[in-house]
CSV table of C-alpha atoms in Angstrom, one decimal:
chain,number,residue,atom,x,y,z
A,20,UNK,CA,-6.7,6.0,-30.0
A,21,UNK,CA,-4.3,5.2,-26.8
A,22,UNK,CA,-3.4,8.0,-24.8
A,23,UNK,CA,0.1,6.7,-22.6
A,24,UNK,CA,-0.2,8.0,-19.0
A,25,UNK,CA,3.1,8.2,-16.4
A,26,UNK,CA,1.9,7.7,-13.3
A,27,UNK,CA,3.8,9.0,-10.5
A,28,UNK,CA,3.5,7.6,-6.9
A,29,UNK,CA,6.1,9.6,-4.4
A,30,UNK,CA,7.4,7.9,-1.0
A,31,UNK,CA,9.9,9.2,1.4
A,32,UNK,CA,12.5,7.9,0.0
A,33,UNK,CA,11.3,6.1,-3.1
A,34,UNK,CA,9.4,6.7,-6.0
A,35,UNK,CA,6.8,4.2,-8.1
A,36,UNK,CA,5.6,4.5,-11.5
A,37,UNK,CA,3.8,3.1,-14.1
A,38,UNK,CA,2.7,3.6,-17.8
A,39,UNK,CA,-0.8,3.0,-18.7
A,40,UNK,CA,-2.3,3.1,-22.1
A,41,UNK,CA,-5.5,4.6,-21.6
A,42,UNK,CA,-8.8,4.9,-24.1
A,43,UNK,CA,-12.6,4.6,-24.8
A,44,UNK,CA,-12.4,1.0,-24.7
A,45,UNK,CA,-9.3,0.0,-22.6
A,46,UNK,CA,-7.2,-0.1,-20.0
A,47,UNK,CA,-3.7,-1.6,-20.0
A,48,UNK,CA,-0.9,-1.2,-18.1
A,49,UNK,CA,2.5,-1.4,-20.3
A,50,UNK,CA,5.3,-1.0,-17.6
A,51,UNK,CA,5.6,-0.1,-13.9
A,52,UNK,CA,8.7,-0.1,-11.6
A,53,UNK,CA,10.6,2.0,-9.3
A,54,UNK,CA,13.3,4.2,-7.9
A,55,UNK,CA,14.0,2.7,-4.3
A,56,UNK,CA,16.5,4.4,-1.6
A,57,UNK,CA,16.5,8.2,-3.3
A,58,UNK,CA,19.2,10.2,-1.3
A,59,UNK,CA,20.7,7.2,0.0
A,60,UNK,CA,24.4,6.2,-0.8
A,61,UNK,CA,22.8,3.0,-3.2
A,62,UNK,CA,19.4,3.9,-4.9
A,63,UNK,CA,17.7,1.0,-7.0
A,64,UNK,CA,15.6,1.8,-10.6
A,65,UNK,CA,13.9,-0.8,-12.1
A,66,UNK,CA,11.2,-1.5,-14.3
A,67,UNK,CA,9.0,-4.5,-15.5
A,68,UNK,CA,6.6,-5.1,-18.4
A,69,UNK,CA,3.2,-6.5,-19.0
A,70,UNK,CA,3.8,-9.4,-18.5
A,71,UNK,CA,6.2,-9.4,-15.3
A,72,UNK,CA,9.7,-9.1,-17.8
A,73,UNK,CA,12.3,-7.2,-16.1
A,74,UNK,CA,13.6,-4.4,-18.3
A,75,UNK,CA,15.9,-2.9,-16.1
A,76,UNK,CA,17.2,-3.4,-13.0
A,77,UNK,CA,20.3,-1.2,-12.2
A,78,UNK,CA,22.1,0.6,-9.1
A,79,UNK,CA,22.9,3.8,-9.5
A,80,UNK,CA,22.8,6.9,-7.2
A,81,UNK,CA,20.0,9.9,-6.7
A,82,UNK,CA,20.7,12.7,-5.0
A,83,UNK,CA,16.9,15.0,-5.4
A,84,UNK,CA,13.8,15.0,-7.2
A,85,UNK,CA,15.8,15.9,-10.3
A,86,UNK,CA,18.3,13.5,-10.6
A,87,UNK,CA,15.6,11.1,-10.3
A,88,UNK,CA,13.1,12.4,-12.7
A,89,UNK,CA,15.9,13.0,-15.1
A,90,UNK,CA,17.0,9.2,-15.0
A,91,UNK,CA,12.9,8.0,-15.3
A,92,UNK,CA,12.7,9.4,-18.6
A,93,UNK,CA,15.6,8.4,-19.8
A,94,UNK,CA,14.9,4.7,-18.5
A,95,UNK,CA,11.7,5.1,-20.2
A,96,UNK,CA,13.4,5.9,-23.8
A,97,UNK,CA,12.6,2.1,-25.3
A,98,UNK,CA,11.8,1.0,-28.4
A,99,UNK,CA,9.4,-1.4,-26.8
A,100,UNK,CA,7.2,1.5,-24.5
A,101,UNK,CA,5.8,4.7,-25.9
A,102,UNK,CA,6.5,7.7,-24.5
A,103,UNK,CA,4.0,9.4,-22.0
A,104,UNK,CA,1.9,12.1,-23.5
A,105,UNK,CA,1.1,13.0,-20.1
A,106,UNK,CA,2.1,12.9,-16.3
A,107,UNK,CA,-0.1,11.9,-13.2
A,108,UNK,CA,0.8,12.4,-9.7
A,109,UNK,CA,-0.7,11.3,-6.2
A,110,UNK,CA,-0.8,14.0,-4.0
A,111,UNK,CA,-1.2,13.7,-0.6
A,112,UNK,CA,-3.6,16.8,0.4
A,113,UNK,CA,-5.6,18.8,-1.5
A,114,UNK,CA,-6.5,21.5,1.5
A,115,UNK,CA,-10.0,22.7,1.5
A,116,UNK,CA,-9.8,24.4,-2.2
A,117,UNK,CA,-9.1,21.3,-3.8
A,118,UNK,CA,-12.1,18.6,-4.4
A,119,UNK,CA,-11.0,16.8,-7.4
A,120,UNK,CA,-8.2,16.4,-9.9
A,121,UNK,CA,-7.1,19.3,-11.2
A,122,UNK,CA,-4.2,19.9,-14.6
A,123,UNK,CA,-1.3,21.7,-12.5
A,124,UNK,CA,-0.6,25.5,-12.9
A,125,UNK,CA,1.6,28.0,-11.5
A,126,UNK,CA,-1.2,29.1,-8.8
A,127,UNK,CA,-1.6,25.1,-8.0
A,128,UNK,CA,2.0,24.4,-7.1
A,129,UNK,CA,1.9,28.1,-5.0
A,130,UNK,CA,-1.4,26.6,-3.5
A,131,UNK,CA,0.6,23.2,-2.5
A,132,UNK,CA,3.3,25.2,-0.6
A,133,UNK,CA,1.3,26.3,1.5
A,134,UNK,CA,-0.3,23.4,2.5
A,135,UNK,CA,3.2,22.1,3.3
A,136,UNK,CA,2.5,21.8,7.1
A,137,UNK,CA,-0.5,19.6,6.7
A,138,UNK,CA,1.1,16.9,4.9
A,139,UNK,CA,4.8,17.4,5.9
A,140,UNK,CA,5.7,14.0,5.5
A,141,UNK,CA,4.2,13.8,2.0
A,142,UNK,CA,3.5,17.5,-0.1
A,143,UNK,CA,7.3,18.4,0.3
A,144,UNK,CA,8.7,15.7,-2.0
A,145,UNK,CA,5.4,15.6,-4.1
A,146,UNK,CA,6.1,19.3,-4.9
A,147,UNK,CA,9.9,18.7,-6.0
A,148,UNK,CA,8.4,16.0,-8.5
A,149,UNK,CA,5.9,18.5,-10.0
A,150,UNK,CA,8.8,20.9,-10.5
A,151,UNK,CA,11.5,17.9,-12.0
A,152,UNK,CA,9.1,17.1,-14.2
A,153,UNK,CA,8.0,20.6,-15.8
A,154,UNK,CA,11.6,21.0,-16.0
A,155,UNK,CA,12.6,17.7,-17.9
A,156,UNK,CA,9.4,17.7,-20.3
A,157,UNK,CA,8.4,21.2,-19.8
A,158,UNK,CA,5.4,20.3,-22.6
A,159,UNK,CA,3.6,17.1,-20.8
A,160,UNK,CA,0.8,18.2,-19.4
A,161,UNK,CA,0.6,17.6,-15.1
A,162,UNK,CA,-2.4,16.4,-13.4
A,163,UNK,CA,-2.4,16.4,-9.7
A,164,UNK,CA,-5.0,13.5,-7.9
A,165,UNK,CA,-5.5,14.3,-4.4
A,166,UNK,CA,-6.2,11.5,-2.0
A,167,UNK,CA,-8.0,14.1,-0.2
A,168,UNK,CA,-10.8,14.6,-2.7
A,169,UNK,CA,-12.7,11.5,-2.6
A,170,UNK,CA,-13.9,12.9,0.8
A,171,UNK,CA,-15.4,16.1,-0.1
A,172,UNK,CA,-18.8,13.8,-0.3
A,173,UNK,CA,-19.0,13.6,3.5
A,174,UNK,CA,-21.6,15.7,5.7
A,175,UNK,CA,-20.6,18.6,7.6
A,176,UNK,CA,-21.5,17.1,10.5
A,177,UNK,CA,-18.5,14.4,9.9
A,178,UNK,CA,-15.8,16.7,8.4
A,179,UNK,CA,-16.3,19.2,11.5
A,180,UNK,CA,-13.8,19.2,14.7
A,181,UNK,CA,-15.7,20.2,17.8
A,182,UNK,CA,-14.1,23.6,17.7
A,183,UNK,CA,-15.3,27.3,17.7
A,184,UNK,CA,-16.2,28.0,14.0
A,185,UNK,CA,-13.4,30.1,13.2
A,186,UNK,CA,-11.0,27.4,12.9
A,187,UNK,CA,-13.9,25.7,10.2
A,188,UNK,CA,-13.3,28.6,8.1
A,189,UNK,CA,-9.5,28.6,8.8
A,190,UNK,CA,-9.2,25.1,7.2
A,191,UNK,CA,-8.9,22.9,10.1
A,192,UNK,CA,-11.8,19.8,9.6
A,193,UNK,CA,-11.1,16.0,8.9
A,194,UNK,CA,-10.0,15.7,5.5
A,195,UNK,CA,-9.3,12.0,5.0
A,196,UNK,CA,-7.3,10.6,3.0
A,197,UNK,CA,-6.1,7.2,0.8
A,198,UNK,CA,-9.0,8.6,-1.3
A,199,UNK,CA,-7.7,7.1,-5.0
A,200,UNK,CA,-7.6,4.1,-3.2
A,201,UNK,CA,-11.5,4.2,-1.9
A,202,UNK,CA,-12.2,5.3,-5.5
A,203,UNK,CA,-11.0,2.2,-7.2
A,204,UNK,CA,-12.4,-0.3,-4.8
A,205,UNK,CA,-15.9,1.3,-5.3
A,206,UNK,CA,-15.8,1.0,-8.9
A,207,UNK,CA,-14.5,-2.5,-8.6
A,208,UNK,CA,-18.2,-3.4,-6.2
A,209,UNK,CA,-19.8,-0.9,-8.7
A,210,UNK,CA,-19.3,-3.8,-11.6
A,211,UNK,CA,-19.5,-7.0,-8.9
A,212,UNK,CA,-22.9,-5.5,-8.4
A,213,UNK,CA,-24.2,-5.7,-11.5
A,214,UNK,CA,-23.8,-9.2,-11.6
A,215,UNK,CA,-27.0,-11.0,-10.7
A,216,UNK,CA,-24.8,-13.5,-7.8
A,217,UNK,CA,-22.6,-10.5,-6.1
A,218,UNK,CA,-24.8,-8.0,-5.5
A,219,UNK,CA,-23.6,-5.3,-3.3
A,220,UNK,CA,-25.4,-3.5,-0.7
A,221,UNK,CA,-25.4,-0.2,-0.1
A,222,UNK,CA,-24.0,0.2,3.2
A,223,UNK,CA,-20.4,-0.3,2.7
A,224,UNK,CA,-17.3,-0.1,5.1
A,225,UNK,CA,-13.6,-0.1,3.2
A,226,UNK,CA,-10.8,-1.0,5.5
A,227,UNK,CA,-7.2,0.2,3.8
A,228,UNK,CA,-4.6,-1.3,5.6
A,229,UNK,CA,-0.9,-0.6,5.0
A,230,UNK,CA,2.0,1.2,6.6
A,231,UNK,CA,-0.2,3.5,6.8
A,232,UNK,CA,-4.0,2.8,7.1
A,233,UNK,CA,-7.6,4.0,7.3
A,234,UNK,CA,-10.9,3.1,6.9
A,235,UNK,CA,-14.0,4.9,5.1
A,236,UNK,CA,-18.0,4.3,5.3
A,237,UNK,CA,-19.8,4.2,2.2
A,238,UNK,CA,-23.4,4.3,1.9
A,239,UNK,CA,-24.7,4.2,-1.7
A,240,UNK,CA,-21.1,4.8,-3.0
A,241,UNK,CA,-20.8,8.6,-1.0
A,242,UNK,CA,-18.5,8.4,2.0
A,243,UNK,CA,-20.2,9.4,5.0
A,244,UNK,CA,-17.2,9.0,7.5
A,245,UNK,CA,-13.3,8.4,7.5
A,246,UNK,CA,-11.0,7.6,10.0
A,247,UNK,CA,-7.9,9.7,9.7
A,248,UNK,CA,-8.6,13.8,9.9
A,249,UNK,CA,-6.7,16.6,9.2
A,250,UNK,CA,-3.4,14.7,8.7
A,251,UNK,CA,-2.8,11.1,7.7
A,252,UNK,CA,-1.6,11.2,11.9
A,253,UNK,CA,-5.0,10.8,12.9
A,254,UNK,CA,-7.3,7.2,12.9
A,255,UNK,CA,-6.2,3.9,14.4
A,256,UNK,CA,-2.8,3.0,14.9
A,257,UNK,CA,-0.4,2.5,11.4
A,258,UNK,CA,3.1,0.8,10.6
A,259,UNK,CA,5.1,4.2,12.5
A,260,UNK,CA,2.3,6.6,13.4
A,261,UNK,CA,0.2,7.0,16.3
A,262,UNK,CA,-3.4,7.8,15.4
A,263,UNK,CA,-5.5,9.5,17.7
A,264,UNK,CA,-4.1,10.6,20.9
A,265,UNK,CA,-6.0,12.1,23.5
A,266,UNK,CA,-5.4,16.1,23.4
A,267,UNK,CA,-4.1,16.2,27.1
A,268,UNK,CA,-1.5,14.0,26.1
A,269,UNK,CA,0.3,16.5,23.8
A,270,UNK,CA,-0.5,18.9,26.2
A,271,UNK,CA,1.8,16.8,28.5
A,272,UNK,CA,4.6,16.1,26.1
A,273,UNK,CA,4.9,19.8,25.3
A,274,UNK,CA,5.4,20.9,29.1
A,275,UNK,CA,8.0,18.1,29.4
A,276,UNK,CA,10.0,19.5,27.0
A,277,UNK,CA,9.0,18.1,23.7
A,278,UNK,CA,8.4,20.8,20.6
A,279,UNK,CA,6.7,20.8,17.2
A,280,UNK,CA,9.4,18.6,15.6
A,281,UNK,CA,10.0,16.3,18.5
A,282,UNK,CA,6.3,15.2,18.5
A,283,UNK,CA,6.2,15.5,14.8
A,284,UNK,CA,9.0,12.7,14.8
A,285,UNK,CA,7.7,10.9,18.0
A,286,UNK,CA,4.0,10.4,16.3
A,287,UNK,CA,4.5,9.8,12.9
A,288,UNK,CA,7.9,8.1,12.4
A,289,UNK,CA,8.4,6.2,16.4
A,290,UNK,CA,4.6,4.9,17.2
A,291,UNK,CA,2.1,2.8,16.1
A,292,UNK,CA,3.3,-1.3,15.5
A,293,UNK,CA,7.2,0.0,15.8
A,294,UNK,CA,6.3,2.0,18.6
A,295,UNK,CA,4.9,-0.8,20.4
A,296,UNK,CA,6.4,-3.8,19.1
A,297,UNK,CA,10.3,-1.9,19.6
A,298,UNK,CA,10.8,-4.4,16.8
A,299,UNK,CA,9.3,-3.2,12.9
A,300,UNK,CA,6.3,-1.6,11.5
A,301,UNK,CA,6.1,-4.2,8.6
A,302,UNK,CA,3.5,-6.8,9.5
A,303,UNK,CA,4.9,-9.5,7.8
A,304,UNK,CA,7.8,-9.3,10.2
A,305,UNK,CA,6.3,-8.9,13.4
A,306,UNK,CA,3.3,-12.2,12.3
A,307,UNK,CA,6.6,-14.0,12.0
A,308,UNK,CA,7.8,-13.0,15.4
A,309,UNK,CA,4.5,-12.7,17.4
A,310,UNK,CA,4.4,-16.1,19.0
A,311,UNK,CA,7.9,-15.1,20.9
A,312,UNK,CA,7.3,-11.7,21.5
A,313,UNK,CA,5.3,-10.2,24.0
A,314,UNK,CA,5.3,-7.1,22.8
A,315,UNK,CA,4.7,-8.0,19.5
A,316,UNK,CA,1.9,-9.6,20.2
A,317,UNK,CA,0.7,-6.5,22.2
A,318,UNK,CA,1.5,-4.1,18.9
A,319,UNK,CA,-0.8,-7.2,16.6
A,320,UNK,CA,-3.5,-7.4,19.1
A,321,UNK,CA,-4.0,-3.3,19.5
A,322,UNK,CA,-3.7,-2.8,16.0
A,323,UNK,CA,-6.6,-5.1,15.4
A,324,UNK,CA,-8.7,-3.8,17.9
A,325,UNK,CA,-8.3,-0.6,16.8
A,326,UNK,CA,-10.1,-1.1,13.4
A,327,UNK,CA,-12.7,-3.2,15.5
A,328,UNK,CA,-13.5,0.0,17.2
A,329,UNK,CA,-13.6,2.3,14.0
A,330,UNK,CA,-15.8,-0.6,12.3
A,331,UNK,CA,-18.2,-1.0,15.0
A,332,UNK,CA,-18.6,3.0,14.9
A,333,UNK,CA,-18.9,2.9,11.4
A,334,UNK,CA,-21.5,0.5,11.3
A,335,UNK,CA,-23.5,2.8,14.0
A,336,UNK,CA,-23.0,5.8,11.8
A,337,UNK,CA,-24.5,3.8,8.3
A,338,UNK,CA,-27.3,2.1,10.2
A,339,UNK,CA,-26.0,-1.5,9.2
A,340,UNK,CA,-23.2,-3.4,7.8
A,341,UNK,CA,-23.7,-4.9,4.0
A,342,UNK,CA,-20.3,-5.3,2.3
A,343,UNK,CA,-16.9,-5.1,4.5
A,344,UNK,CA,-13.8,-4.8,2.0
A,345,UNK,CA,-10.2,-5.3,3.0
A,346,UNK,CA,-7.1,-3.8,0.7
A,347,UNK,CA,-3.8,-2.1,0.9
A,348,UNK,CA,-0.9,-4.2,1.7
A,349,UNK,CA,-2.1,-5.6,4.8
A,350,UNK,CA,-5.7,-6.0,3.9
A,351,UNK,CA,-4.5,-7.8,1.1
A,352,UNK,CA,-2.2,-10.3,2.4
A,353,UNK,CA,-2.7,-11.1,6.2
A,354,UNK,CA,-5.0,-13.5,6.6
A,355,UNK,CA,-4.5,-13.5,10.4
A,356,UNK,CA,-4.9,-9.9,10.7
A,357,UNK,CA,-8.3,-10.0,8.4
A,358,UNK,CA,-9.3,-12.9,11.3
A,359,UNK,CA,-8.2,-11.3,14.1
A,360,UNK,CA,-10.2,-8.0,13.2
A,361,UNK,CA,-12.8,-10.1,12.1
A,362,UNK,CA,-13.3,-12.2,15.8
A,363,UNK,CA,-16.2,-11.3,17.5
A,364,UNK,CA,-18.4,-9.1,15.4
A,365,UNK,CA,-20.7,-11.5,14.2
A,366,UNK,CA,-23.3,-9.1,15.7
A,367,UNK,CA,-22.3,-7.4,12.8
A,368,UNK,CA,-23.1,-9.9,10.7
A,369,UNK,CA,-19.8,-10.6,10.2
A,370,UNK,CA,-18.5,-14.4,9.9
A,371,UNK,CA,-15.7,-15.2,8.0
A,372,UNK,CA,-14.9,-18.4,6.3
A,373,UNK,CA,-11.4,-19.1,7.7
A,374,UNK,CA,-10.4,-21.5,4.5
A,375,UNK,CA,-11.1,-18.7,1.9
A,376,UNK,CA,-9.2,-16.2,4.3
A,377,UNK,CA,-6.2,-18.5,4.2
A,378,UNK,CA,-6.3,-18.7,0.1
A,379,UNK,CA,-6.5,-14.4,-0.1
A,380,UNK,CA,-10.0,-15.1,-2.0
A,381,UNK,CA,-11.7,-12.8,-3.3
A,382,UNK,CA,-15.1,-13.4,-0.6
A,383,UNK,CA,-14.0,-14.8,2.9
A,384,UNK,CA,-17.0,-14.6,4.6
A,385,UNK,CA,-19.1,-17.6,5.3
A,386,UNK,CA,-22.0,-18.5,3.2
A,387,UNK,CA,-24.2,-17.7,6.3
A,388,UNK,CA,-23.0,-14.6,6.9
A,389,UNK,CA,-25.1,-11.7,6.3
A,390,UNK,CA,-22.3,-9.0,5.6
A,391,UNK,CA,-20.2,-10.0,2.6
A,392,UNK,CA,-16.5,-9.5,3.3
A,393,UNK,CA,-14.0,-8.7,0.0
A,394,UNK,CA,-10.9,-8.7,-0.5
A,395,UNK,CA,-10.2,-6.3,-3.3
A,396,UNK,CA,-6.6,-5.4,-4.3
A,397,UNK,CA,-6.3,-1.9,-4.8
A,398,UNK,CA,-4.8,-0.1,-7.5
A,399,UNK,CA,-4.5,4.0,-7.1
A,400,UNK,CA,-1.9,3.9,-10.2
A,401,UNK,CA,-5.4,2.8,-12.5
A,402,UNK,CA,-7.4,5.8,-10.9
A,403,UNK,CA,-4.5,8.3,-12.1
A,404,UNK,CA,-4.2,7.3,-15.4
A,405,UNK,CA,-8.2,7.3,-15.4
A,406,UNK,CA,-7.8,11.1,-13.9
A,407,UNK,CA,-5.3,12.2,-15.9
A,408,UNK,CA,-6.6,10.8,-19.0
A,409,UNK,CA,-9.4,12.9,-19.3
A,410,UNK,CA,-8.6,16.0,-18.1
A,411,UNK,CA,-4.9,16.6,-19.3
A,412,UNK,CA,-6.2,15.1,-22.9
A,413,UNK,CA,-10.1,16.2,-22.9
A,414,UNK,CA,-9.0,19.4,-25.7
């Protein structure tokens, strides 16, 4: 029997979503699309089929969470796709209660509200979905997948700021995030390994590189260590947001005048490749423009040795590198990102084959190297449905 799950992806201003059949013995996904520019003067909904077919494609406008919802199901209402029998959302944060998918209740949207000021740029708009959707199809059943929980496998000793122990208990520790995403590529290496030619070792580093990015290390498929923290601020440098900072620098901003939402806007929506560049934060754009702009190629060059840093670290922290694994949007598609990062680290055991990193393939290192590097797209819509699927339908 199929079960048809509605995955629900949220953005700032945009919304993705696909519809998955789900059962014992497959997985298929029957339709994705989106809802681009919510809140603007011109929003975009379209969808597509299995097989690429465009469905819909239409302009229309969106003013909230409910508006939108509302005009989802209704798009959805074809002869040719079954309706969902339940609902599966991406949720930013999970805060420290939350260590797994849960079905969503009363007490878990209260719980998400006040964990508002860990995610602001995210849980807000994740929340009005929740609530557009109970109100639309008040009888689907909701499952919330935190990106947080993946994490929860890490030691103490990793998740702990080097703070006075009340703040532990308060909440405040590295929670990582872009979990669903470290889920799925694990259980892609989980069935490359059992084939007799790709066998995968057990010390594992997965770089996620997108607008916003991270990195996790993996030893026999239990993250030990992630590079973003308490917010998705923290880590190496993204498409908008900072990273890490040193302490004294906020410090510094505050006493020239700067407050809460000033530095809120400055880290997460002005720094990082924009920040630098003073051009974009998509890396398409700036690869295009990097040969004629200096600070371009400044923004590139940091970004890439940021994630040198974290992966050298990494490799300290698991003892050895066996399998390095590039995905998200960048990971996925810039080849001379994935070389750049790649550039002296052979020490590592890292040598890339630059032909197969040109082609996107699925292993770009060189035959002599002695860590295999991936390239694995990623697909956190698969590890909803997966969620959702078996605990909104397990009675």
């Amino acid at each position: 029997m199929e079960n048809i799950v509605l995955c629900l992806n949220a953005g700032s201003s945009s919304l993705k979503f696909a519809l998955y059949a789900i059962s014992k013995l497959a997985e298929k996904k029957i339709a994705e699309g989106a809802i681009e520019g919510v809140g603007q003067p011109s929003a975009r909904l379209w969808i597509r089929d299995s097989h690429g077919d465009l469905l819909e494609d239409r302009k229309t406008k969106f003013s909230d969470a409910h508006e939108t919802i509302g005009a989802l199901f209704s798009a959805l209402e074809r002869p040719e796709l079954s309706p969902p029998v339940a609902v599966g959302h991406r949720v930013v944060h999970g805060g420290m209660n939350y260590t797994g998918p849960q079905k969503i209740t009363a007490q878990l949207q209260e719980d998400l509200q006040a964990l508002v000021p860990l995610a602001p740029l995210h849980l807000p708009g994740q929340i009005e979905l929740i609530e557009a959707v109970r109100k639309w199809r008040p009888s689907l059943p909701q499952v919330a997948c935190f990106d947080t929980a993946f994490h929860f496998g890490m030691p103490e000793v990793a998740r702990r700021f080097p703070l006075p122990h009340s703040f532990w208990e308060q909440g405040v520790r590295r929670y990582g995030f872009h979990g669903l995403s470290y889920e799925y590529v694990l259980s892609v290496l989980e069935k490359q390994s059992e084939k007799p030619s790709q066998k995968t070792g057990s010390r594992t580093i997965i770089a996620h590189l997108g607008n916003g990015a991270s990195m996790a290390a993996v030893r026999d498929g239990i993250p030990v260590d992630t590079s973003m923290g308490m917010t998705p601020t923290g880590g190496f440098m993204m498409g908008t947001r900072s990273g890490d900072l040193d302490p004294g620098l906020v410090l510094y901003l505050l006493r020239s005048g700067y407050d809460a939402r000033g530095l809120d806007d400055l880290f997460n929506h002005q720094s990082g490749l924009l920040g630098v560049s003073g051009l974009s934060a998509d890396m398409k754009t700036l690869l295009e423009k990097r040969s004629s702009n200096p600070h371009v190629d400044q923004a590139i060059a940091m970004f890439c040795r940021g994630i040198r840093k974290f992966l050298g670290a990494f490799a300290t922290v698991l003892g050895g590198l066996d399998t390095l694994v590039f995905t998200g949007g960048i990971g996925e598609h810039a080849a001379p990102v994935r070389q750049e990062i790649c550039t002296d680290i052979e020490f590592l055991g890292v040598v890339l084959d630059p032909s197969q990193n040109e082609k996107h393939a699925a292993i770009i290192s060189a035959p002599e190297s002695r860590c295999t590097v991936r390239v694995i797209p990623t697909n956190e819509d698969l590890m909803i449905a997966r969620h959702t699927a078996k605990i909104a339908l397990s009675n």
